[in-house]
Backbone atoms as SQL, in Angstrom:
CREATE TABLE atoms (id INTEGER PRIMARY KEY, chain TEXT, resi INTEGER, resn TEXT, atom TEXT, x REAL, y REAL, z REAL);
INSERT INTO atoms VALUES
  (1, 'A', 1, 'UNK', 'N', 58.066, -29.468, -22.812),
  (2, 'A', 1, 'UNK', 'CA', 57.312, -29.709, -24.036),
  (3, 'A', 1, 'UNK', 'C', 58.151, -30.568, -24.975),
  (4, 'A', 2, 'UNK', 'N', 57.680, -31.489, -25.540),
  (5, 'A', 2, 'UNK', 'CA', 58.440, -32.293, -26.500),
  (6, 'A', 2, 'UNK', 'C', 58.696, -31.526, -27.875),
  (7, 'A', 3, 'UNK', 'N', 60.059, -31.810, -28.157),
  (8, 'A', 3, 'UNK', 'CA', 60.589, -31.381, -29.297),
  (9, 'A', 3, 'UNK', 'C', 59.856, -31.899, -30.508),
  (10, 'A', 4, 'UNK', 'N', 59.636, -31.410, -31.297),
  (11, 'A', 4, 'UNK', 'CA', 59.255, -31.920, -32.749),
  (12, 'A', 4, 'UNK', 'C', 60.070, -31.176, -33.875),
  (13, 'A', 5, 'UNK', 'N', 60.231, -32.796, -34.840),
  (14, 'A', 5, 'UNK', 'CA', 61.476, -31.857, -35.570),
  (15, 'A', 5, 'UNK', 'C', 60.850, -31.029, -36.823),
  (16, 'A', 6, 'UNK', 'N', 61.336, -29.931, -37.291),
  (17, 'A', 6, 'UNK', 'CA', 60.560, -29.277, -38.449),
  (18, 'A', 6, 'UNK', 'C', 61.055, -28.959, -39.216),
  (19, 'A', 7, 'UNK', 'N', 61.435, -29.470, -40.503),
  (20, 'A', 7, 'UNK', 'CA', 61.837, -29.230, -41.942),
  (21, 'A', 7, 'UNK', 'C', 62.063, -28.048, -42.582),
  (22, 'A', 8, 'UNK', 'N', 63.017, -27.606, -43.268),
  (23, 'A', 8, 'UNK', 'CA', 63.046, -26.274, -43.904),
  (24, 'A', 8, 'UNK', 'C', 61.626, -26.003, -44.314),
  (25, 'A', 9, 'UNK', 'N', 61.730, -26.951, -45.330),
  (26, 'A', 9, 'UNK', 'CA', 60.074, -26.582, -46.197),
  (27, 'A', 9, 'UNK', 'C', 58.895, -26.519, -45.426),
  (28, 'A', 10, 'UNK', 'N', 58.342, -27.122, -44.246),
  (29, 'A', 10, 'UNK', 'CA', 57.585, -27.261, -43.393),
  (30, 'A', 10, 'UNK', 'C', 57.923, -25.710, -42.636),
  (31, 'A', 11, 'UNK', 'N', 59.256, -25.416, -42.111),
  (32, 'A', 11, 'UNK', 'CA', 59.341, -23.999, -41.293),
  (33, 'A', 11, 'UNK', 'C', 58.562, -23.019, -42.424),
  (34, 'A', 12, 'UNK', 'N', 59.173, -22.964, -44.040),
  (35, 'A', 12, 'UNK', 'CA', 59.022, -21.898, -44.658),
  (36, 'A', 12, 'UNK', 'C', 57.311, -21.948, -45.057),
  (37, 'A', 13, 'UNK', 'N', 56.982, -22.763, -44.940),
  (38, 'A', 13, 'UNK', 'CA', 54.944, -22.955, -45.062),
  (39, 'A', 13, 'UNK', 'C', 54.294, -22.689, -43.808),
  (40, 'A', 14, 'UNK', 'N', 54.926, -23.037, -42.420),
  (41, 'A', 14, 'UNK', 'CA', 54.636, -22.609, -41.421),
  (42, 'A', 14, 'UNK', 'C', 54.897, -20.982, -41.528),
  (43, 'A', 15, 'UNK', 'N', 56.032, -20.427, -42.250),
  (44, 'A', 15, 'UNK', 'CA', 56.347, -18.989, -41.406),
  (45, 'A', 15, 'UNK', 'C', 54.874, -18.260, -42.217),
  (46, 'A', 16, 'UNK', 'N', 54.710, -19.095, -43.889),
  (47, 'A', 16, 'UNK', 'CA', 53.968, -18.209, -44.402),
  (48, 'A', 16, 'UNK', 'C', 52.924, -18.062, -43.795),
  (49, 'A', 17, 'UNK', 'N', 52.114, -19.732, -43.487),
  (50, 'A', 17, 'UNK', 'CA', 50.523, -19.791, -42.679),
  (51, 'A', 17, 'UNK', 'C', 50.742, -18.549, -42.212),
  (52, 'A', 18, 'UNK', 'N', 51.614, -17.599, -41.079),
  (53, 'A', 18, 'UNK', 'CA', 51.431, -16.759, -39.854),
  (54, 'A', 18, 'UNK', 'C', 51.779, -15.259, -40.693),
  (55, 'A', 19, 'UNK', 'N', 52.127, -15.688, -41.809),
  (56, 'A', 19, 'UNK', 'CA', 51.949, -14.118, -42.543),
  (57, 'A', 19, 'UNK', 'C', 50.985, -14.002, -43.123),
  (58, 'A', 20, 'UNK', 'N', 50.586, -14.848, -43.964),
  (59, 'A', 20, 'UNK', 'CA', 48.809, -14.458, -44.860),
  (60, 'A', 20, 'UNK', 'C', 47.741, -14.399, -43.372),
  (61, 'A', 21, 'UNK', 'N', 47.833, -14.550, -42.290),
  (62, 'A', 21, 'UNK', 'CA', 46.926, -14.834, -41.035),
  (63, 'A', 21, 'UNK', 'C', 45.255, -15.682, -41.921),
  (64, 'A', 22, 'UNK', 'N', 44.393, -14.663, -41.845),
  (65, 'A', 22, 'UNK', 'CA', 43.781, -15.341, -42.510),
  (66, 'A', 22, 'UNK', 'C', 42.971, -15.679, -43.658),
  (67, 'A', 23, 'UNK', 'N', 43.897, -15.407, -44.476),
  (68, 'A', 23, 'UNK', 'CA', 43.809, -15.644, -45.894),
  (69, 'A', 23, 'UNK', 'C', 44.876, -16.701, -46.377),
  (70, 'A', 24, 'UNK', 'N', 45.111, -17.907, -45.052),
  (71, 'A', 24, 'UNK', 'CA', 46.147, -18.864, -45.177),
  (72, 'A', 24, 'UNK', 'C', 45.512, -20.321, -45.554),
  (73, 'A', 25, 'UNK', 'N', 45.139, -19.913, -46.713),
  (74, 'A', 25, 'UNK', 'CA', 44.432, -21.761, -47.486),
  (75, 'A', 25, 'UNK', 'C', 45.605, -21.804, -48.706),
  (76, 'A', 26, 'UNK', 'N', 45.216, -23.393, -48.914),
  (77, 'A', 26, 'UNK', 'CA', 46.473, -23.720, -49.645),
  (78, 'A', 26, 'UNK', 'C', 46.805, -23.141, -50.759),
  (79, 'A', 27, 'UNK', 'N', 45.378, -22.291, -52.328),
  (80, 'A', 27, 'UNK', 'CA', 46.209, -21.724, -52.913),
  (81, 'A', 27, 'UNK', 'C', 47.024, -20.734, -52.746),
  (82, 'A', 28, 'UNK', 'N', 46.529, -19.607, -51.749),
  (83, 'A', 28, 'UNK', 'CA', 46.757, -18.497, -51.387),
  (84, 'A', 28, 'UNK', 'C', 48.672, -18.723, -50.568),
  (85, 'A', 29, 'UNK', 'N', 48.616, -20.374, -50.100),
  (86, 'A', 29, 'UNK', 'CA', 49.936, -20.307, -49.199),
  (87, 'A', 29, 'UNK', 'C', 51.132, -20.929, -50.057),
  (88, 'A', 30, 'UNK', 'N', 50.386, -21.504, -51.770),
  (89, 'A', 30, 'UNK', 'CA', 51.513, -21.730, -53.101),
  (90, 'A', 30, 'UNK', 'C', 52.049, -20.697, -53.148),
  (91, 'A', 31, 'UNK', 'N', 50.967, -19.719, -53.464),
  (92, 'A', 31, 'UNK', 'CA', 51.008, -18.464, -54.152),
  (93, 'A', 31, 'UNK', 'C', 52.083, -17.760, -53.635),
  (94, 'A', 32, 'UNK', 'N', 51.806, -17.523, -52.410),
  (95, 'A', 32, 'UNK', 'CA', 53.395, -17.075, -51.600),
  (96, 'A', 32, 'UNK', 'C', 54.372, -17.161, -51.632),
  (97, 'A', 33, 'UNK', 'N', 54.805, -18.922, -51.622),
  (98, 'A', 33, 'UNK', 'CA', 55.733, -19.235, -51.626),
  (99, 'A', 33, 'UNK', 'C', 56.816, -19.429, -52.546),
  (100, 'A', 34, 'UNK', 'N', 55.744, -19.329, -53.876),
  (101, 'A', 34, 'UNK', 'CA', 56.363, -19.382, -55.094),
  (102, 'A', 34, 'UNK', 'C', 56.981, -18.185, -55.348),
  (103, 'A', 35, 'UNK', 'N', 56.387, -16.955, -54.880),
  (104, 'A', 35, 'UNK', 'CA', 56.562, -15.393, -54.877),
  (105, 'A', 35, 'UNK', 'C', 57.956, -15.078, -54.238),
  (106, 'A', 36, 'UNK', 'N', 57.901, -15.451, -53.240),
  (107, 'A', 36, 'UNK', 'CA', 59.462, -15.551, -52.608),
  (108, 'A', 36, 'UNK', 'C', 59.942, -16.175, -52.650),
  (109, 'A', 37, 'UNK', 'N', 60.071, -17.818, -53.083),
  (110, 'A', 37, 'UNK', 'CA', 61.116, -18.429, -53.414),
  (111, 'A', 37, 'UNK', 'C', 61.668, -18.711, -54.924),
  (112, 'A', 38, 'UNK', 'N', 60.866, -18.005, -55.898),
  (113, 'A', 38, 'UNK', 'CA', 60.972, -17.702, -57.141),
  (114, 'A', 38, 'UNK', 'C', 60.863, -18.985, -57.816),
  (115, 'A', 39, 'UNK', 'N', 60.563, -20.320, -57.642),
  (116, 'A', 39, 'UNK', 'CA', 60.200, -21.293, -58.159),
  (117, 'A', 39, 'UNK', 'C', 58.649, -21.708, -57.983),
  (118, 'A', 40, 'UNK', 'N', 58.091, -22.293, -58.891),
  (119, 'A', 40, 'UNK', 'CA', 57.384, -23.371, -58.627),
  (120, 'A', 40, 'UNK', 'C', 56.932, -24.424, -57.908),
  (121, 'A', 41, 'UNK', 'N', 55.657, -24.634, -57.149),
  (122, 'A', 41, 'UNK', 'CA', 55.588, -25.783, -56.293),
  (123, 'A', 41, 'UNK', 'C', 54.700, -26.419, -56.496),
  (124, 'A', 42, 'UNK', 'N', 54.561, -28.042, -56.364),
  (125, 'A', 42, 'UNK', 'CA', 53.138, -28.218, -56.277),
  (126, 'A', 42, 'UNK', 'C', 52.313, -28.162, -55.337),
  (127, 'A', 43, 'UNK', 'N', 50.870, -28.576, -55.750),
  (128, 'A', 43, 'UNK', 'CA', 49.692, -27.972, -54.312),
  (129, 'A', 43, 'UNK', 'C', 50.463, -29.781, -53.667),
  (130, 'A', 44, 'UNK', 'N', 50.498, -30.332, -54.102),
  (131, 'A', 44, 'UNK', 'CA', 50.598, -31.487, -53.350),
  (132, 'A', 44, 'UNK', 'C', 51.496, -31.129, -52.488),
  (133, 'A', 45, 'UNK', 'N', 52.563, -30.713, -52.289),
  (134, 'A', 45, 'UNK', 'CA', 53.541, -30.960, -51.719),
  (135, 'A', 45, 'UNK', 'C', 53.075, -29.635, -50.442),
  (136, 'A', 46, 'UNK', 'N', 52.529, -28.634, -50.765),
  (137, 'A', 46, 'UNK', 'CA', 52.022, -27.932, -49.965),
  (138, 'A', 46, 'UNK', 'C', 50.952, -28.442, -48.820),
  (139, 'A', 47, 'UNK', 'N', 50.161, -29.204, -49.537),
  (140, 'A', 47, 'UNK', 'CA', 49.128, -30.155, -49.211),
  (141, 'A', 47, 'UNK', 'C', 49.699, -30.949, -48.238),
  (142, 'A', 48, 'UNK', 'N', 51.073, -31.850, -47.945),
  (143, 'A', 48, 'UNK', 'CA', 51.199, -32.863, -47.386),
  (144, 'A', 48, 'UNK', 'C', 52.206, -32.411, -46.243),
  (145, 'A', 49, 'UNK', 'N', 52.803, -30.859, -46.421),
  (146, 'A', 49, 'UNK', 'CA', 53.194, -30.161, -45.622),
  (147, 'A', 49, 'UNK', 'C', 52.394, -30.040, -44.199),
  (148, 'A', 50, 'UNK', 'N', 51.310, -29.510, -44.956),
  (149, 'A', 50, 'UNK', 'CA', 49.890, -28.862, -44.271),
  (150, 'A', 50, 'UNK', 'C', 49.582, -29.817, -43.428),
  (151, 'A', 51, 'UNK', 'N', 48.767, -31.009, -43.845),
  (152, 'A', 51, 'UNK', 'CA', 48.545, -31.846, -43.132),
  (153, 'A', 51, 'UNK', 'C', 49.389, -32.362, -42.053),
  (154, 'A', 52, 'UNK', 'N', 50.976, -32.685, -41.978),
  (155, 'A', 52, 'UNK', 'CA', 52.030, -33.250, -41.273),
  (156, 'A', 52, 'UNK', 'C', 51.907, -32.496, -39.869),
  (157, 'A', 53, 'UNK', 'N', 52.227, -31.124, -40.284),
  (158, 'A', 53, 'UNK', 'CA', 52.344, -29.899, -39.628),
  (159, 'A', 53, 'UNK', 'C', 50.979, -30.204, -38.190),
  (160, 'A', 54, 'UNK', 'N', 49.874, -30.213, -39.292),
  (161, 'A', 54, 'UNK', 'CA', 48.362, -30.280, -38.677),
  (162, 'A', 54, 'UNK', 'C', 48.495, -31.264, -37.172),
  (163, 'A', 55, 'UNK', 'N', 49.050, -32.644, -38.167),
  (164, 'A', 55, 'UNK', 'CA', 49.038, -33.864, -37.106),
  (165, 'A', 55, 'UNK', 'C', 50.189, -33.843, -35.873),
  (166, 'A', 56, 'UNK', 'N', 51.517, -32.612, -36.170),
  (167, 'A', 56, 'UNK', 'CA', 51.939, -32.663, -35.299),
  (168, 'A', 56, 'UNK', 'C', 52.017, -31.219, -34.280),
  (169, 'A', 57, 'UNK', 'N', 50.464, -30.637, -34.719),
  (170, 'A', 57, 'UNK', 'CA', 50.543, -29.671, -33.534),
  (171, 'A', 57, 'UNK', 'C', 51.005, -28.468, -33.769),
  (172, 'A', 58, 'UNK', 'N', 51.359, -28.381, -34.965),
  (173, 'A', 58, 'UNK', 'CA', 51.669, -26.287, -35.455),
  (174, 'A', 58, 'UNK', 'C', 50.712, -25.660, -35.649),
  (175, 'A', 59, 'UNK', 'N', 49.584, -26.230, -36.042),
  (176, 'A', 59, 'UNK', 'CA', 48.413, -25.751, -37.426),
  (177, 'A', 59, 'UNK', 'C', 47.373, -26.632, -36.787),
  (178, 'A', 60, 'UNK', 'N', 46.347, -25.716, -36.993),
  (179, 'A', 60, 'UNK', 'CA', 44.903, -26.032, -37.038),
  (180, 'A', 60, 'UNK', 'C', 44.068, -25.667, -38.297),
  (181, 'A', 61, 'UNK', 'N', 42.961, -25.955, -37.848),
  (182, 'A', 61, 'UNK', 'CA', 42.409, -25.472, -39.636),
  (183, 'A', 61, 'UNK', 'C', 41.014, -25.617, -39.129),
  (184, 'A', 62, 'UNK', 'N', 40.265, -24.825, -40.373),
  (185, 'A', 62, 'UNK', 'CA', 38.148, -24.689, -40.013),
  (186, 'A', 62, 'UNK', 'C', 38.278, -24.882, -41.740),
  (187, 'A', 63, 'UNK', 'N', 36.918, -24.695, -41.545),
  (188, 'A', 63, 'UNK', 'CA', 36.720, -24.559, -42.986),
  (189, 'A', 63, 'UNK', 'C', 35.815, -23.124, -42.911),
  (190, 'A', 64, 'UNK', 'N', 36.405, -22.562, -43.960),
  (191, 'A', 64, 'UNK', 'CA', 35.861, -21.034, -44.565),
  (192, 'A', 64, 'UNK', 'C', 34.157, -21.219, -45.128),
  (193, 'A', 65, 'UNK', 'N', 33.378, -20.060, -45.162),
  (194, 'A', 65, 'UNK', 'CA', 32.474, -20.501, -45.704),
  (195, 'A', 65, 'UNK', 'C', 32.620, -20.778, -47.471),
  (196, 'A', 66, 'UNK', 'N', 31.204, -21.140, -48.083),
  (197, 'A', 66, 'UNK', 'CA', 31.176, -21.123, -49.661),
  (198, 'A', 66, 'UNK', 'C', 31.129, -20.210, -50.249),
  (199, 'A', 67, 'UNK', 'N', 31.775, -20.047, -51.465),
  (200, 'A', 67, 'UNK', 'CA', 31.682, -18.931, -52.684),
  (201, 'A', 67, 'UNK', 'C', 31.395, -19.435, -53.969),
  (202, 'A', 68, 'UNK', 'N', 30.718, -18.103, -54.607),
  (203, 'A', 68, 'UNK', 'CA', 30.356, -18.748, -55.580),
  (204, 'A', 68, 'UNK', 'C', 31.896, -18.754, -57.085),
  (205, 'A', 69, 'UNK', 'N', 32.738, -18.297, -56.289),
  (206, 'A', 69, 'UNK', 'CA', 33.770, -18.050, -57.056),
  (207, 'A', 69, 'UNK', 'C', 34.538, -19.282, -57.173),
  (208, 'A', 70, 'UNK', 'N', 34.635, -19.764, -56.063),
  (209, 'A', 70, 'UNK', 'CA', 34.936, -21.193, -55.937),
  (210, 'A', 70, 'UNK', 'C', 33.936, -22.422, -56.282),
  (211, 'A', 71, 'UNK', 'N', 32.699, -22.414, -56.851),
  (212, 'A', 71, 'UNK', 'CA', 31.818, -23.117, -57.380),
  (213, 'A', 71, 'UNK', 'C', 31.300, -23.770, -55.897),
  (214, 'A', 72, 'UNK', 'N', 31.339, -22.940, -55.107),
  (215, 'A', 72, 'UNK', 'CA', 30.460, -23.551, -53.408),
  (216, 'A', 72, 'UNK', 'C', 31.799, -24.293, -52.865),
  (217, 'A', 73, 'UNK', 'N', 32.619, -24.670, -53.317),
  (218, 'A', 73, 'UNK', 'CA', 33.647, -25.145, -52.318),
  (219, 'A', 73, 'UNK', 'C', 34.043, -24.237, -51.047),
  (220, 'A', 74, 'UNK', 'N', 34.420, -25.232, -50.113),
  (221, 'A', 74, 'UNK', 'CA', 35.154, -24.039, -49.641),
  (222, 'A', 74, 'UNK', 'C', 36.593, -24.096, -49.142),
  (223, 'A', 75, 'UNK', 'N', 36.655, -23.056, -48.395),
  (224, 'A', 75, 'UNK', 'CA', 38.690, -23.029, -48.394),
  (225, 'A', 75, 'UNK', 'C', 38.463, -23.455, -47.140),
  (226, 'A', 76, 'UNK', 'N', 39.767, -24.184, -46.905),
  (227, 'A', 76, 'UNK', 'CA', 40.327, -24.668, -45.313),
  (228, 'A', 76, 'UNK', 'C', 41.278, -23.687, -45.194),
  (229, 'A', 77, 'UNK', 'N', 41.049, -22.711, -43.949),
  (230, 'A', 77, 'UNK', 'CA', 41.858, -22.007, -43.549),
  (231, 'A', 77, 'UNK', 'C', 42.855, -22.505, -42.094),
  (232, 'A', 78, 'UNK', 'N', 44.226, -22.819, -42.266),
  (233, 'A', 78, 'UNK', 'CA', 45.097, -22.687, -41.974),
  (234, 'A', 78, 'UNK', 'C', 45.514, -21.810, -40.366),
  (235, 'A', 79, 'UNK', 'N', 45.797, -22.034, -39.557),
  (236, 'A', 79, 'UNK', 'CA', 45.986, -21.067, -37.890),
  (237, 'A', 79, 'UNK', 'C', 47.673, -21.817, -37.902),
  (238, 'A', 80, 'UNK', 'N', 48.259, -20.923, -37.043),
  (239, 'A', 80, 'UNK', 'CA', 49.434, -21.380, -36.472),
  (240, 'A', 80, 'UNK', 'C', 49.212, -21.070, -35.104),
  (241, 'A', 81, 'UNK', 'N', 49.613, -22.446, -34.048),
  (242, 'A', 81, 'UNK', 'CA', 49.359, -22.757, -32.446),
  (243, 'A', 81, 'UNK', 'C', 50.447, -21.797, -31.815),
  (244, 'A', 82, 'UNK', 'N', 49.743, -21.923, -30.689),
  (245, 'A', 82, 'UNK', 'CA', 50.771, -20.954, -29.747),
  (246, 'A', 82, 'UNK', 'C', 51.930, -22.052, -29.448),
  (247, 'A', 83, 'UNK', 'N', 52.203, -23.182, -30.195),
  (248, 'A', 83, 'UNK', 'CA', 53.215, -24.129, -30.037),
  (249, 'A', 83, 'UNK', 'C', 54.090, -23.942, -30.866),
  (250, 'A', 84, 'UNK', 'N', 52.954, -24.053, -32.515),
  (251, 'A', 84, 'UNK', 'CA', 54.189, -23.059, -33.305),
  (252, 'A', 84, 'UNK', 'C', 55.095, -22.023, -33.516),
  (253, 'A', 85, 'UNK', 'N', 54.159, -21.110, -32.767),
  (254, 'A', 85, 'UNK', 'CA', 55.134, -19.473, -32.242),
  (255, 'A', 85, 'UNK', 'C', 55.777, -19.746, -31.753),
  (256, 'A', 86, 'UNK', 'N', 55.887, -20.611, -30.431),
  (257, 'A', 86, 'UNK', 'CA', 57.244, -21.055, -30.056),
  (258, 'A', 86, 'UNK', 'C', 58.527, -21.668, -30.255),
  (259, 'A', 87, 'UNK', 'N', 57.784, -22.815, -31.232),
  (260, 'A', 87, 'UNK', 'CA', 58.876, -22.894, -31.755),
  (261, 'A', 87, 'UNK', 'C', 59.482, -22.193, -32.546),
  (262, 'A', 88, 'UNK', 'N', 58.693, -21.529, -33.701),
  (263, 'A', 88, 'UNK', 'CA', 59.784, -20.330, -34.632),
  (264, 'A', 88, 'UNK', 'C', 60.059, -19.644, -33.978),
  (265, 'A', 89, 'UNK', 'N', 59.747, -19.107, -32.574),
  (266, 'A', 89, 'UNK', 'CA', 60.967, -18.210, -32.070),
  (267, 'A', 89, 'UNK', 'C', 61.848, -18.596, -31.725),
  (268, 'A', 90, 'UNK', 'N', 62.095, -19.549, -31.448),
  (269, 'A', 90, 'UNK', 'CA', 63.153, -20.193, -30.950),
  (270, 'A', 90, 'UNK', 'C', 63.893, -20.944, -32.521),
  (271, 'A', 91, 'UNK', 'N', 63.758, -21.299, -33.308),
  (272, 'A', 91, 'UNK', 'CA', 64.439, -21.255, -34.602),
  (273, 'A', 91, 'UNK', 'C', 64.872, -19.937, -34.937),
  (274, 'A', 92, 'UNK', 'N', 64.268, -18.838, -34.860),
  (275, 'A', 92, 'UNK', 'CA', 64.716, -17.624, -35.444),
  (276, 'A', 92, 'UNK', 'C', 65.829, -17.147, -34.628),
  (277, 'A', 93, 'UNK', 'N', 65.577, -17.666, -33.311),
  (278, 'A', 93, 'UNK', 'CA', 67.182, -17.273, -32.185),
  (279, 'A', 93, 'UNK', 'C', 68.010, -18.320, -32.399),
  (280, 'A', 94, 'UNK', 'N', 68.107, -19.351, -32.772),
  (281, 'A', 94, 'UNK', 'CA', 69.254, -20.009, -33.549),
  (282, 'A', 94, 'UNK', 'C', 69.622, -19.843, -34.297),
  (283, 'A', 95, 'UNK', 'N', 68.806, -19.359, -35.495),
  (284, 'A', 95, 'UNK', 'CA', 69.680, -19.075, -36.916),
  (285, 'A', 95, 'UNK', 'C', 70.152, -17.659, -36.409),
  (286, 'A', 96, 'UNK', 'N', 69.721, -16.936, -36.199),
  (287, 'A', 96, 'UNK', 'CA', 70.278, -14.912, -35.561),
  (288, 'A', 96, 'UNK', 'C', 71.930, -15.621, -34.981),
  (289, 'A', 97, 'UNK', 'N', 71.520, -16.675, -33.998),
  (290, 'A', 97, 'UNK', 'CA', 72.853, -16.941, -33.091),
  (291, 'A', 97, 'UNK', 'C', 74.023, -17.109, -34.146),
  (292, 'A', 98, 'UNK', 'N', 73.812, -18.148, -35.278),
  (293, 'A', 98, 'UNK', 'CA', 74.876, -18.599, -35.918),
  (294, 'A', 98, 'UNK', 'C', 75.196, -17.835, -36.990),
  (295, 'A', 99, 'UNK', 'N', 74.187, -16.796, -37.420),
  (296, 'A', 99, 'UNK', 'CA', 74.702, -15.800, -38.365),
  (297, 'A', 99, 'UNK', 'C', 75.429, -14.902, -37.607),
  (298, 'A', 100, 'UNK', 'N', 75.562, -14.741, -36.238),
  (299, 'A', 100, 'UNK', 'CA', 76.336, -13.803, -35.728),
  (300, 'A', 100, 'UNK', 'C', 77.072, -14.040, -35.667),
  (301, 'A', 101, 'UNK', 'N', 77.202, -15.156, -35.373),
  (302, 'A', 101, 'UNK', 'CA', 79.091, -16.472, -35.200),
  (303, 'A', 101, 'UNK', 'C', 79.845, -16.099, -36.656),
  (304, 'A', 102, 'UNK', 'N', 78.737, -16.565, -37.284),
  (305, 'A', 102, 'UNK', 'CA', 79.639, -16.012, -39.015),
  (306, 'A', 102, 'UNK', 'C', 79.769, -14.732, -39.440),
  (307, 'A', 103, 'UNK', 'N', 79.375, -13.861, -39.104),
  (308, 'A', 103, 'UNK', 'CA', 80.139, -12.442, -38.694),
  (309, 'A', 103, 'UNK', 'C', 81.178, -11.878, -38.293),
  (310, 'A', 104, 'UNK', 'N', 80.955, -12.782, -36.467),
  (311, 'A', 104, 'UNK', 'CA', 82.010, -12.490, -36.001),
  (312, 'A', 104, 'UNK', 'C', 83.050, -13.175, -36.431),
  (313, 'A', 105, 'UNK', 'N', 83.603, -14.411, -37.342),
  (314, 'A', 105, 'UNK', 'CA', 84.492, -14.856, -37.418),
  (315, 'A', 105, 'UNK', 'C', 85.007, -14.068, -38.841),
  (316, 'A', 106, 'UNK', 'N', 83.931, -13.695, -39.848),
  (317, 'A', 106, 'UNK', 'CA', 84.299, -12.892, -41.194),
  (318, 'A', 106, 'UNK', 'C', 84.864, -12.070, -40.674),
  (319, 'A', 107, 'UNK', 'N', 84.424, -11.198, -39.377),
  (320, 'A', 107, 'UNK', 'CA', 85.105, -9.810, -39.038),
  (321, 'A', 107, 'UNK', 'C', 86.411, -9.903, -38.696),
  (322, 'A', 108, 'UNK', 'N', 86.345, -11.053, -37.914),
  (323, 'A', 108, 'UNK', 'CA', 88.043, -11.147, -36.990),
  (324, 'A', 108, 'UNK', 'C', 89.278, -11.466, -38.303),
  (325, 'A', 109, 'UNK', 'N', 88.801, -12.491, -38.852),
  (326, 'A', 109, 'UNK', 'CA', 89.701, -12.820, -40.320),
  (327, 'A', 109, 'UNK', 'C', 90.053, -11.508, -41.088),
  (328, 'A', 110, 'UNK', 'N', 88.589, -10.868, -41.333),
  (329, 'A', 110, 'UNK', 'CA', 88.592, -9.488, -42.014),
  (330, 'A', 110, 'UNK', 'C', 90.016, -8.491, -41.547),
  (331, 'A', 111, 'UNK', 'N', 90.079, -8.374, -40.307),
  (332, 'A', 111, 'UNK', 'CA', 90.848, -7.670, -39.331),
  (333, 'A', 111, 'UNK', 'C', 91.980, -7.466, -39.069),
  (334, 'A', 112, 'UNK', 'N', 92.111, -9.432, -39.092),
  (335, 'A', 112, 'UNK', 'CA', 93.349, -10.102, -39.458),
  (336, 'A', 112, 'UNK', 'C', 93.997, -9.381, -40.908),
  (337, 'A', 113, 'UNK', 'N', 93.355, -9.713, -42.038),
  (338, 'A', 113, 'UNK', 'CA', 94.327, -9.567, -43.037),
  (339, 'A', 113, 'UNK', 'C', 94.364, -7.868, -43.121),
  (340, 'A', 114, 'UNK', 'N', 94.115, -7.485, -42.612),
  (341, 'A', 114, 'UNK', 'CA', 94.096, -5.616, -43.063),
  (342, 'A', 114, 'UNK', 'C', 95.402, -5.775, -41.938),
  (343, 'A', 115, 'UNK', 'N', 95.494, -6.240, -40.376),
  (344, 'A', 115, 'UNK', 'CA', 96.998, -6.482, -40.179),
  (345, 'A', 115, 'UNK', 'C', 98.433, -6.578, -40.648),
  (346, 'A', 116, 'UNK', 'N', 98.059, -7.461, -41.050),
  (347, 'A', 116, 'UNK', 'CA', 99.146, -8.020, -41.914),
  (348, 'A', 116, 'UNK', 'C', 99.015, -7.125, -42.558);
């Protein structure tokens, strides 16, 4: 399968799409992100995430039906591919790998100076 490369910000909008499941449209996937990353974002930038993502095969999308809460618009809901799961698992076993490396090297140093 061809590699595609994926951006912090793109991983962290991807991880959310697969946590809201499906309640993953774009305000609902600001809303998130702002929640846990304690800043501010714009929809644009969420927006152009979304789309990138879309064109390269993480994310799919339908459109939700109308509400009248939304004045008949409706929401584009957001899916993550069984391409995307793969790849974040396989990101999540790289970063696990290298936080363990930095463990094990805090520990051994750690170890070290209680030696001495």
């Amino acid at each position: 399968m061809k590699k595609t490369k994926l951006g912090e910000f793109e991983e962290l909008v991807l991880l959310t799409v697969a946590t809201l499941q499906a309640n993953a449209y774009g305000v609902e996937i600001k809303r998130e992100l702002e929640s846990r990353l304690n800043e501010k974002l714009s929809v644009g930038s969420i927006q152009s995430a979304l789309k990138r993502m879309e064109e390269k095969g993480f994310l799919t999308s339908e459109f939700g039906e109308t509400t009248l809460k939304r004045g008949g618009k409706r929401k584009r809901i957001y899916t993550t591919t069984s391409y995307a799961r793969k790849v974040l698992a396989e990101m999540k076993e790289i970063r696990a790998g290298l936080w363990d490396s930095i463990e094990a090297t805090v520990g051994a140093v750690a170890h070290e100076l209680k030696v001495i």
